[in-house]
């Protein structure tokens, strides 16, 4: 039985990768964001997960509008990063955990989730940046990527993503391989990159979202996807990954650390640690 040691959330603005590549962590623009990381890194050093699940959204690198699964689970030994056009250095391949991936896949299908299984999958900034941020020395544990469609409507509902996370949590509870697993959410919080409301951020909604995510995630199901677009922006729907992460960690998990900073690029940036 694997222990879920905790859940971590972070925004994945591509420019963060540029700041890392240029060593700008202490620059006045970037410092408030990077200052949120040391408490998470210390917690990880103490809790030493030997695998991670990453709920993230692909932005057109592996899946495009012609074929876009609602939920896709990676089952590859390695995941390759590639140039997305943001000018970021391409990262070395990330290690997978195929046996844990297949265990999660089997459990999800048993629980009637019609997922897409990917034995080959390119991973974009949304997968790579959390690992770069949380393990800056490049020693991140191997990962199981779970992509949630936040790009092409119709998107899965909040309640569906919470159930997905809970089913992943069940799969981990019955896993006899590695002992300690952390669950990562990559995305959000509020942001809108395009259209008339480009630059839209909603601090009040984000704070309320974080409170409810911790204390009563089921209550978030009152928001339809259209409500989320209105309240958090067209790309703020990435908060679905945070909802899935919340479902996978123990219900009694509490906020151990949060750093909310507005804005990084066009995004209300946040790092969160939820742990029992
Ligand atoms: C930005 C945010 C994102 O989530 C993303 O995927 C790309 C860009 C931004 O704020 O610049
Ligand atoms: Fe994004």
PDB file of C-alpha atoms and ligand atoms in Angstrom:
ATOM      1  CA  UNK A   1       0.000   0.000   0.000  1.00  0.00           C
ATOM      2  CA  UNK A   2       1.498   3.308  -1.068  1.00  0.00           C
ATOM      3  CA  UNK A   3       1.225   6.263   1.272  1.00  0.00           C
ATOM      4  CA  UNK A   4       0.140   9.531  -0.337  1.00  0.00           C
ATOM      5  CA  UNK A   5       2.502  11.879   1.490  1.00  0.00           C
ATOM      6  CA  UNK A   6       0.788  15.034   0.246  1.00  0.00           C
ATOM      7  CA  UNK A   7      -0.368  17.193  -2.621  1.00  0.00           C
ATOM      8  CA  UNK A   8       1.456  20.070  -4.280  1.00  0.00           C
ATOM      9  CA  UNK A   9       0.071  22.673  -6.641  1.00  0.00           C
ATOM     10  CA  UNK A  10       1.902  25.172  -8.794  1.00  0.00           C
ATOM     11  CA  UNK A  11       1.296  27.496 -11.719  1.00  0.00           C
ATOM     12  CA  UNK A  12       3.256  26.634 -14.867  1.00  0.00           C
ATOM     13  CA  UNK A  13       3.681  29.932 -16.753  1.00  0.00           C
ATOM     14  CA  UNK A  14       6.323  29.183 -19.452  1.00  0.00           C
ATOM     15  CA  UNK A  15       8.261  32.366 -18.596  1.00  0.00           C
ATOM     16  CA  UNK A  16       9.160  30.688 -15.261  1.00  0.00           C
ATOM     17  CA  UNK A  17      11.289  28.283 -17.323  1.00  0.00           C
ATOM     18  CA  UNK A  18      13.007  31.269 -18.923  1.00  0.00           C
ATOM     19  CA  UNK A  19      13.683  32.769 -15.464  1.00  0.00           C
ATOM     20  CA  UNK A  20      15.233  29.459 -14.303  1.00  0.00           C
ATOM     21  CA  UNK A  21      17.375  29.234 -17.462  1.00  0.00           C
ATOM     22  CA  UNK A  22      18.621  32.802 -16.931  1.00  0.00           C
ATOM     23  CA  UNK A  23      19.115  32.424 -13.154  1.00  0.00           C
ATOM     24  CA  UNK A  24      16.667  35.247 -12.384  1.00  0.00           C
ATOM     25  CA  UNK A  25      15.246  33.741  -9.174  1.00  0.00           C
ATOM     26  CA  UNK A  26      16.421  36.719  -7.078  1.00  0.00           C
ATOM     27  CA  UNK A  27      15.334  39.332  -9.614  1.00  0.00           C
ATOM     28  CA  UNK A  28      12.658  41.637  -8.052  1.00  0.00           C
ATOM     29  CA  UNK A  29      10.027  40.496 -10.556  1.00  0.00           C
ATOM     30  CA  UNK A  30      10.625  36.786  -9.893  1.00  0.00           C
ATOM     31  CA  UNK A  31      11.639  36.701  -6.227  1.00  0.00           C
ATOM     32  CA  UNK A  32       8.089  36.742  -4.776  1.00  0.00           C
ATOM     33  CA  UNK A  33       7.288  33.664  -6.859  1.00  0.00           C
ATOM     34  CA  UNK A  34      10.494  31.706  -6.193  1.00  0.00           C
ATOM     35  CA  UNK A  35      10.343  32.610  -2.473  1.00  0.00           C
ATOM     36  CA  UNK A  36       7.342  30.291  -2.248  1.00  0.00           C
ATOM     37  CA  UNK A  37       9.463  27.242  -3.038  1.00  0.00           C
ATOM     38  CA  UNK A  38      11.934  26.650  -0.140  1.00  0.00           C
ATOM     39  CA  UNK A  39       9.234  25.462   2.334  1.00  0.00           C
ATOM     40  CA  UNK A  40       7.988  22.974  -0.290  1.00  0.00           C
ATOM     41  CA  UNK A  41      11.517  21.762  -1.030  1.00  0.00           C
ATOM     42  CA  UNK A  42      12.224  21.251   2.700  1.00  0.00           C
ATOM     43  CA  UNK A  43       8.999  19.317   3.074  1.00  0.00           C
ATOM     44  CA  UNK A  44       9.944  17.150   0.084  1.00  0.00           C
ATOM     45  CA  UNK A  45      13.424  16.551   1.533  1.00  0.00           C
ATOM     46  CA  UNK A  46      11.763  15.320   4.746  1.00  0.00           C
ATOM     47  CA  UNK A  47       9.010  13.305   3.088  1.00  0.00           C
ATOM     48  CA  UNK A  48      11.066  11.861   0.194  1.00  0.00           C
ATOM     49  CA  UNK A  49       8.391  10.663  -2.251  1.00  0.00           C
ATOM     50  CA  UNK A  50       9.730   7.888  -4.484  1.00  0.00           C
ATOM     51  CA  UNK A  51       7.175   8.572  -7.233  1.00  0.00           C
ATOM     52  CA  UNK A  52       4.847  11.402  -8.233  1.00  0.00           C
ATOM     53  CA  UNK A  53       1.517  11.616 -10.006  1.00  0.00           C
ATOM     54  CA  UNK A  54       1.203  14.820 -12.051  1.00  0.00           C
ATOM     55  CA  UNK A  55      -2.217  16.153 -13.047  1.00  0.00           C
ATOM     56  CA  UNK A  56      -1.558  18.702 -15.767  1.00  0.00           C
ATOM     57  CA  UNK A  57      -2.942  19.925 -19.066  1.00  0.00           C
ATOM     58  CA  UNK A  58      -1.246  19.537 -22.424  1.00  0.00           C
ATOM     59  CA  UNK A  59      -1.229  22.789 -24.440  1.00  0.00           C
ATOM     60  CA  UNK A  60      -1.006  21.348 -27.962  1.00  0.00           C
ATOM     61  CA  UNK A  61       2.360  19.575 -27.828  1.00  0.00           C
ATOM     62  CA  UNK A  62       1.212  15.963 -27.547  1.00  0.00           C
ATOM     63  CA  UNK A  63      -2.513  16.377 -28.200  1.00  0.00           C
ATOM     64  CA  UNK A  64      -3.965  18.870 -30.645  1.00  0.00           C
ATOM     65  CA  UNK A  65      -7.508  19.933 -31.444  1.00  0.00           C
ATOM     66  CA  UNK A  66      -7.898  17.058 -33.928  1.00  0.00           C
ATOM     67  CA  UNK A  67      -7.564  14.431 -31.161  1.00  0.00           C
ATOM     68  CA  UNK A  68      -7.990  15.544 -27.582  1.00  0.00           C
ATOM     69  CA  UNK A  69      -8.754  13.008 -24.867  1.00  0.00           C
ATOM     70  CA  UNK A  70     -10.624  14.217 -21.790  1.00  0.00           C
ATOM     71  CA  UNK A  71      -8.248  12.233 -19.547  1.00  0.00           C
ATOM     72  CA  UNK A  72      -4.968  10.635 -20.682  1.00  0.00           C
ATOM     73  CA  UNK A  73      -2.592   8.601 -18.521  1.00  0.00           C
ATOM     74  CA  UNK A  74       1.040   8.051 -19.492  1.00  0.00           C
ATOM     75  CA  UNK A  75       2.469   4.540 -19.261  1.00  0.00           C
ATOM     76  CA  UNK A  76       5.951   5.106 -20.673  1.00  0.00           C
ATOM     77  CA  UNK A  77       9.403   4.468 -19.215  1.00  0.00           C
ATOM     78  CA  UNK A  78      10.470   7.984 -20.292  1.00  0.00           C
ATOM     79  CA  UNK A  79       8.660  11.156 -21.276  1.00  0.00           C
ATOM     80  CA  UNK A  80      10.349  13.466 -23.737  1.00  0.00           C
ATOM     81  CA  UNK A  81      10.012  17.234 -23.645  1.00  0.00           C
ATOM     82  CA  UNK A  82      10.152  19.237 -26.910  1.00  0.00           C
ATOM     83  CA  UNK A  83      10.286  22.789 -28.192  1.00  0.00           C
ATOM     84  CA  UNK A  84       6.836  24.400 -27.889  1.00  0.00           C
ATOM     85  CA  UNK A  85       7.951  27.737 -29.304  1.00  0.00           C
ATOM     86  CA  UNK A  86       8.346  29.523 -25.943  1.00  0.00           C
ATOM     87  CA  UNK A  87      12.140  29.660 -26.297  1.00  0.00           C
ATOM     88  CA  UNK A  88      12.700  27.364 -23.316  1.00  0.00           C
ATOM     89  CA  UNK A  89      15.615  24.923 -23.149  1.00  0.00           C
ATOM     90  CA  UNK A  90      14.363  21.416 -23.967  1.00  0.00           C
ATOM     91  CA  UNK A  91      14.588  19.336 -20.789  1.00  0.00           C
ATOM     92  CA  UNK A  92      16.257  15.925 -20.538  1.00  0.00           C
ATOM     93  CA  UNK A  93      13.762  13.020 -20.685  1.00  0.00           C
ATOM     94  CA  UNK A  94      11.763  12.496 -17.474  1.00  0.00           C
ATOM     95  CA  UNK A  95      11.565   9.036 -15.935  1.00  0.00           C
ATOM     96  CA  UNK A  96       8.215   7.232 -15.811  1.00  0.00           C
ATOM     97  CA  UNK A  97       6.963   4.397 -13.577  1.00  0.00           C
ATOM     98  CA  UNK A  98       5.205   2.070 -16.056  1.00  0.00           C
ATOM     99  CA  UNK A  99       4.103  -0.495 -13.466  1.00  0.00           C
ATOM    100  CA  UNK A 100       2.452   2.183 -11.322  1.00  0.00           C
ATOM    101  CA  UNK A 101       0.950   3.754 -14.466  1.00  0.00           C
ATOM    102  CA  UNK A 102      -0.643   0.435 -15.451  1.00  0.00           C
ATOM    103  CA  UNK A 103      -1.954  -0.077 -11.930  1.00  0.00           C
ATOM    104  CA  UNK A 104      -3.584   3.391 -12.024  1.00  0.00           C
ATOM    105  CA  UNK A 105      -4.942   2.753 -15.542  1.00  0.00           C
ATOM    106  CA  UNK A 106      -6.455  -0.595 -14.566  1.00  0.00           C
ATOM    107  CA  UNK A 107      -8.091   0.912 -11.512  1.00  0.00           C
ATOM    108  CA  UNK A 108      -9.470   3.905 -13.426  1.00  0.00           C
ATOM    109  CA  UNK A 109     -10.986   1.707 -16.125  1.00  0.00           C
ATOM    110  CA  UNK A 110     -12.445  -0.579 -13.445  1.00  0.00           C
ATOM    111  CA  UNK A 111     -14.010   2.556 -11.920  1.00  0.00           C
ATOM    112  CA  UNK A 112     -15.535   3.363 -15.337  1.00  0.00           C
ATOM    113  CA  UNK A 113     -13.227   6.206 -16.389  1.00  0.00           C
ATOM    114  CA  UNK A 114     -12.812   6.018 -20.174  1.00  0.00           C
ATOM    115  CA  UNK A 115      -9.223   7.179 -20.286  1.00  0.00           C
ATOM    116  CA  UNK A 116      -6.678   7.220 -23.085  1.00  0.00           C
ATOM    117  CA  UNK A 117      -3.526   5.217 -22.316  1.00  0.00           C
ATOM    118  CA  UNK A 118      -0.300   6.610 -23.771  1.00  0.00           C
ATOM    119  CA  UNK A 119       2.758   4.413 -24.032  1.00  0.00           C
ATOM    120  CA  UNK A 120       4.498   7.324 -25.704  1.00  0.00           C
ATOM    121  CA  UNK A 121       3.769  10.902 -24.749  1.00  0.00           C
ATOM    122  CA  UNK A 122       5.556  14.219 -25.206  1.00  0.00           C
ATOM    123  CA  UNK A 123       5.299  16.405 -22.121  1.00  0.00           C
ATOM    124  CA  UNK A 124       5.110  20.183 -22.263  1.00  0.00           C
ATOM    125  CA  UNK A 125       5.915  23.034 -19.834  1.00  0.00           C
ATOM    126  CA  UNK A 126       2.964  22.095 -17.639  1.00  0.00           C
ATOM    127  CA  UNK A 127       4.598  18.755 -16.827  1.00  0.00           C
ATOM    128  CA  UNK A 128       8.228  19.879 -16.803  1.00  0.00           C
ATOM    129  CA  UNK A 129       8.030  23.098 -14.758  1.00  0.00           C
ATOM    130  CA  UNK A 130       6.668  21.646 -11.482  1.00  0.00           C
ATOM    131  CA  UNK A 131       9.500  19.076 -11.488  1.00  0.00           C
ATOM    132  CA  UNK A 132      12.077  21.795 -12.247  1.00  0.00           C
ATOM    133  CA  UNK A 133      10.672  24.025  -9.503  1.00  0.00           C
ATOM    134  CA  UNK A 134      10.303  21.416  -6.776  1.00  0.00           C
ATOM    135  CA  UNK A 135      13.542  19.516  -7.578  1.00  0.00           C
ATOM    136  CA  UNK A 136      15.913  22.228  -8.882  1.00  0.00           C
ATOM    137  CA  UNK A 137      18.877  19.804  -8.733  1.00  0.00           C
ATOM    138  CA  UNK A 138      17.276  17.606 -11.395  1.00  0.00           C
ATOM    139  CA  UNK A 139      16.671  14.694  -8.992  1.00  0.00           C
ATOM    140  CA  UNK A 140      12.873  14.526  -9.308  1.00  0.00           C
ATOM    141  CA  UNK A 141      11.333  11.095  -8.684  1.00  0.00           C
ATOM    142  CA  UNK A 142       9.816   9.209 -11.617  1.00  0.00           C
ATOM    143  CA  UNK A 143       6.324  10.329 -12.588  1.00  0.00           C
ATOM    144  CA  UNK A 144       2.935   9.186 -13.819  1.00  0.00           C
ATOM    145  CA  UNK A 145       1.499  11.981 -16.009  1.00  0.00           C
ATOM    146  CA  UNK A 146      -2.274  12.397 -16.082  1.00  0.00           C
ATOM    147  CA  UNK A 147      -3.420  14.967 -18.639  1.00  0.00           C
ATOM    148  CA  UNK A 148      -6.812  16.637 -18.250  1.00  0.00           C
ATOM    149  CA  UNK A 149      -8.345  18.446 -21.214  1.00  0.00           C
ATOM    150  CA  UNK A 150      -8.612  22.154 -20.346  1.00  0.00           C
ATOM    151  CA  UNK A 151      -8.195  23.281 -23.942  1.00  0.00           C
ATOM    152  CA  UNK A 152     -11.088  22.188 -26.140  1.00  0.00           C
ATOM    153  CA  UNK A 153     -14.649  22.362 -24.838  1.00  0.00           C
ATOM    154  CA  UNK A 154     -16.530  20.424 -23.582  1.00  0.00           C
ATOM    155  CA  UNK A 155     -14.237  20.090 -20.551  1.00  0.00           C
ATOM    156  CA  UNK A 156     -14.772  17.632 -17.703  1.00  0.00           C
ATOM    157  CA  UNK A 157     -16.713  19.055 -14.748  1.00  0.00           C
ATOM    158  CA  UNK A 158     -15.236  19.880 -11.346  1.00  0.00           C
ATOM    159  CA  UNK A 159     -17.078  16.948  -9.832  1.00  0.00           C
ATOM    160  CA  UNK A 160     -15.719  14.567 -12.509  1.00  0.00           C
ATOM    161  CA  UNK A 161     -12.152  15.739 -11.841  1.00  0.00           C
ATOM    162  CA  UNK A 162     -12.627  15.329  -8.090  1.00  0.00           C
ATOM    163  CA  UNK A 163     -13.842  11.773  -8.691  1.00  0.00           C
ATOM    164  CA  UNK A 164     -10.895  11.121 -11.004  1.00  0.00           C
ATOM    165  CA  UNK A 165      -8.528  12.230  -8.245  1.00  0.00           C
ATOM    166  CA  UNK A 166     -10.302  10.089  -5.661  1.00  0.00           C
ATOM    167  CA  UNK A 167     -10.063   7.058  -7.945  1.00  0.00           C
ATOM    168  CA  UNK A 168      -6.324   7.712  -8.353  1.00  0.00           C
ATOM    169  CA  UNK A 169      -6.071   7.936  -4.556  1.00  0.00           C
ATOM    170  CA  UNK A 170      -7.774   4.525  -4.287  1.00  0.00           C
ATOM    171  CA  UNK A 171      -5.360   3.090  -6.845  1.00  0.00           C
ATOM    172  CA  UNK A 172      -2.420   4.341  -4.787  1.00  0.00           C
ATOM    173  CA  UNK A 173      -3.890   2.863  -1.621  1.00  0.00           C
ATOM    174  CA  UNK A 174      -3.889  -0.584  -3.245  1.00  0.00           C
ATOM    175  CA  UNK A 175      -0.445  -0.244  -4.849  1.00  0.00           C
ATOM    176  CA  UNK A 176       2.213  -2.631  -3.586  1.00  0.00           C
ATOM    177  CA  UNK A 177       5.190  -1.085  -5.383  1.00  0.00           C
ATOM    178  CA  UNK A 178       6.839   2.132  -4.194  1.00  0.00           C
ATOM    179  CA  UNK A 179       5.970   3.320  -0.734  1.00  0.00           C
ATOM    180  CA  UNK A 180       5.650   7.071  -0.832  1.00  0.00           C
ATOM    181  CA  UNK A 181       3.854   9.036  -3.523  1.00  0.00           C
ATOM    182  CA  UNK A 182       3.279  12.805  -3.851  1.00  0.00           C
ATOM    183  CA  UNK A 183       0.514  14.170  -6.075  1.00  0.00           C
ATOM    184  CA  UNK A 184       1.179  17.326  -8.084  1.00  0.00           C
ATOM    185  CA  UNK A 185      -1.270  19.707  -9.755  1.00  0.00           C
ATOM    186  CA  UNK A 186       0.030  21.985 -12.506  1.00  0.00           C
ATOM    187  CA  UNK A 187      -1.975  24.983 -13.712  1.00  0.00           C
ATOM    188  CA  UNK A 188      -3.853  28.151 -12.812  1.00  0.00           C
ATOM    189  CA  UNK A 189      -4.942  29.873 -10.807  1.00  0.00           C
ATOM    190  CA  UNK A 190      -7.042  32.577 -12.519  1.00  0.00           C
ATOM    191  CA  UNK A 191      -5.778  33.723 -15.903  1.00  0.00           C
ATOM    192  CA  UNK A 192      -6.916  34.549 -19.395  1.00  0.00           C
ATOM    193  CA  UNK A 193      -4.468  34.772 -22.276  1.00  0.00           C
ATOM    194  CA  UNK A 194      -6.741  35.709 -25.150  1.00  0.00           C
ATOM    195  CA  UNK A 195      -9.773  37.715 -26.218  1.00  0.00           C
ATOM    196  CA  UNK A 196     -11.215  40.901 -24.779  1.00  0.00           C
ATOM    197  CA  UNK A 197     -10.497  39.871 -21.202  1.00  0.00           C
ATOM    198  CA  UNK A 198      -6.801  38.971 -21.811  1.00  0.00           C
ATOM    199  CA  UNK A 199      -4.987  39.619 -18.526  1.00  0.00           C
ATOM    200  CA  UNK A 200      -8.094  38.916 -16.429  1.00  0.00           C
ATOM    201  CA  UNK A 201      -7.290  37.787 -12.877  1.00  0.00           C
ATOM    202  CA  UNK A 202      -9.720  37.275  -9.970  1.00  0.00           C
ATOM    203  CA  UNK A 203      -7.985  37.348  -6.578  1.00  0.00           C
ATOM    204  CA  UNK A 204     -11.191  37.024  -4.580  1.00  0.00           C
ATOM    205  CA  UNK A 205     -12.229  33.916  -6.492  1.00  0.00           C
ATOM    206  CA  UNK A 206      -8.757  32.355  -6.187  1.00  0.00           C
ATOM    207  CA  UNK A 207      -8.728  32.847  -2.401  1.00  0.00           C
ATOM    208  CA  UNK A 208     -12.179  31.337  -2.056  1.00  0.00           C
ATOM    209  CA  UNK A 209     -11.175  28.476  -4.351  1.00  0.00           C
ATOM    210  CA  UNK A 210      -8.110  27.714  -2.204  1.00  0.00           C
ATOM    211  CA  UNK A 211     -10.205  27.782   0.995  1.00  0.00           C
ATOM    212  CA  UNK A 212     -12.826  25.436  -0.397  1.00  0.00           C
ATOM    213  CA  UNK A 213     -10.287  23.186  -2.079  1.00  0.00           C
ATOM    214  CA  UNK A 214      -8.824  22.549   1.351  1.00  0.00           C
ATOM    215  CA  UNK A 215     -11.951  22.404   3.507  1.00  0.00           C
ATOM    216  CA  UNK A 216     -14.834  21.320   1.310  1.00  0.00           C
ATOM    217  CA  UNK A 217     -13.850  20.457  -2.263  1.00  0.00           C
ATOM    218  CA  UNK A 218     -17.253  18.905  -3.045  1.00  0.00           C
ATOM    219  CA  UNK A 219     -18.809  22.361  -2.668  1.00  0.00           C
ATOM    220  CA  UNK A 220     -16.802  23.533  -5.700  1.00  0.00           C
ATOM    221  CA  UNK A 221     -19.035  21.306  -7.853  1.00  0.00           C
ATOM    222  CA  UNK A 222     -21.638  24.074  -7.772  1.00  0.00           C
ATOM    223  CA  UNK A 223     -19.561  25.832 -10.424  1.00  0.00           C
ATOM    224  CA  UNK A 224     -20.177  24.765 -14.009  1.00  0.00           C
ATOM    225  CA  UNK A 225     -17.249  24.977 -16.431  1.00  0.00           C
ATOM    226  CA  UNK A 226     -18.826  28.146 -17.819  1.00  0.00           C
ATOM    227  CA  UNK A 227     -18.902  29.610 -14.305  1.00  0.00           C
ATOM    228  CA  UNK A 228     -15.189  28.782 -13.969  1.00  0.00           C
ATOM    229  CA  UNK A 229     -14.408  30.481 -17.292  1.00  0.00           C
ATOM    230  CA  UNK A 230     -16.328  33.554 -16.145  1.00  0.00           C
ATOM    231  CA  UNK A 231     -14.808  33.632 -12.646  1.00  0.00           C
ATOM    232  CA  UNK A 232     -11.248  32.410 -13.311  1.00  0.00           C
ATOM    233  CA  UNK A 233     -10.711  33.166 -17.010  1.00  0.00           C
ATOM    234  CA  UNK A 234     -10.473  31.021 -20.138  1.00  0.00           C
ATOM    235  CA  UNK A 235      -7.199  29.457 -18.953  1.00  0.00           C
ATOM    236  CA  UNK A 236      -8.215  29.573 -15.280  1.00  0.00           C
ATOM    237  CA  UNK A 237     -10.001  26.293 -16.055  1.00  0.00           C
ATOM    238  CA  UNK A 238      -6.582  24.741 -15.414  1.00  0.00           C
ATOM    239  CA  UNK A 239      -7.686  24.713 -11.785  1.00  0.00           C
ATOM    240  CA  UNK A 240      -9.352  21.398 -12.695  1.00  0.00           C
ATOM    241  CA  UNK A 241      -5.909  19.836 -12.172  1.00  0.00           C
ATOM    242  CA  UNK A 242      -5.872  21.191  -8.588  1.00  0.00           C
ATOM    243  CA  UNK A 243      -9.304  19.668  -7.978  1.00  0.00           C
ATOM    244  CA  UNK A 244      -8.051  16.266  -9.196  1.00  0.00           C
ATOM    245  CA  UNK A 245      -4.977  16.526  -6.935  1.00  0.00           C
ATOM    246  CA  UNK A 246      -7.266  17.347  -3.982  1.00  0.00           C
ATOM    247  CA  UNK A 247      -9.265  14.207  -4.656  1.00  0.00           C
ATOM    248  CA  UNK A 248      -6.154  12.019  -4.600  1.00  0.00           C
ATOM    249  CA  UNK A 249      -4.793  13.175  -1.222  1.00  0.00           C
ATOM    250  CA  UNK A 250      -6.374  12.243   2.093  1.00  0.00           C
ATOM    251  CA  UNK A 251      -9.622  14.064   2.891  1.00  0.00           C
ATOM    252  CA  UNK A 252      -8.144  15.357   6.160  1.00  0.00           C
ATOM    253  CA  UNK A 253      -5.203  17.075   4.403  1.00  0.00           C
ATOM    254  CA  UNK A 254      -4.584  20.648   5.449  1.00  0.00           C
ATOM    255  CA  UNK A 255      -2.826  23.596   3.863  1.00  0.00           C
ATOM    256  CA  UNK A 256       0.783  23.489   5.102  1.00  0.00           C
ATOM    257  CA  UNK A 257       2.083  26.235   2.842  1.00  0.00           C
ATOM    258  CA  UNK A 258       0.691  28.641   0.295  1.00  0.00           C
ATOM    259  CA  UNK A 259       2.260  31.415  -1.746  1.00  0.00           C
ATOM    260  CA  UNK A 260      -0.092  33.480  -3.917  1.00  0.00           C
ATOM    261  CA  UNK A 261       1.424  36.182  -6.082  1.00  0.00           C
ATOM    262  CA  UNK A 262      -0.190  38.343  -8.759  1.00  0.00           C
ATOM    263  CA  UNK A 263       0.767  38.432 -11.537  1.00  0.00           C
ATOM    264  CA  UNK A 264       3.435  36.291 -13.134  1.00  0.00           C
ATOM    265  CA  UNK A 265       3.022  37.058 -16.821  1.00  0.00           C
ATOM    266  CA  UNK A 266      -0.785  36.944 -17.195  1.00  0.00           C
ATOM    267  CA  UNK A 267      -1.382  34.506 -14.365  1.00  0.00           C
ATOM    268  CA  UNK A 268      -2.316  34.611 -10.693  1.00  0.00           C
ATOM    269  CA  UNK A 269       0.593  32.420  -9.625  1.00  0.00           C
ATOM    270  CA  UNK A 270       0.351  30.112  -6.652  1.00  0.00           C
ATOM    271  CA  UNK A 271       2.186  27.284  -4.943  1.00  0.00           C
ATOM    272  CA  UNK A 272       0.347  25.130  -2.441  1.00  0.00           C
ATOM    273  CA  UNK A 273       1.218  22.234  -0.153  1.00  0.00           C
ATOM    274  CA  UNK A 274      -1.593  20.099   1.264  1.00  0.00           C
ATOM    275  CA  UNK A 275      -0.603  17.314   3.643  1.00  0.00           C
ATOM    276  CA  UNK A 276      -2.171  15.151   6.358  1.00  0.00           C
TER     277      UNK A 276
HETATM  278  C1  LIG B   1       0.800  31.665 -19.411  1.00  0.00           C
HETATM  279  C2  LIG B   1       0.099  30.830 -18.521  1.00  0.00           C
HETATM  280  C3  LIG B   1      -0.141  29.490 -18.830  1.00  0.00           C
HETATM  281  O1  LIG B   1      -0.831  28.638 -18.032  1.00  0.00           O
HETATM  282  C4  LIG B   1       0.367  28.948 -20.009  1.00  0.00           C
HETATM  283  O2  LIG B   1       0.165  27.640 -20.234  1.00  0.00           O
HETATM  284  C5  LIG B   1       1.038  29.757 -20.915  1.00  0.00           C
HETATM  285  C6  LIG B   1       1.252  31.108 -20.620  1.00  0.00           C
HETATM  286  C7  LIG B   1       1.073  33.090 -19.097  1.00  0.00           C
HETATM  287  O3  LIG B   1       0.516  33.649 -18.124  1.00  0.00           O
HETATM  288  O4  LIG B   1       1.910  33.686 -19.788  1.00  0.00           O
HETATM  289 FE1  LIG B   2      -1.202  26.726 -19.001  1.00  0.00          FE
END
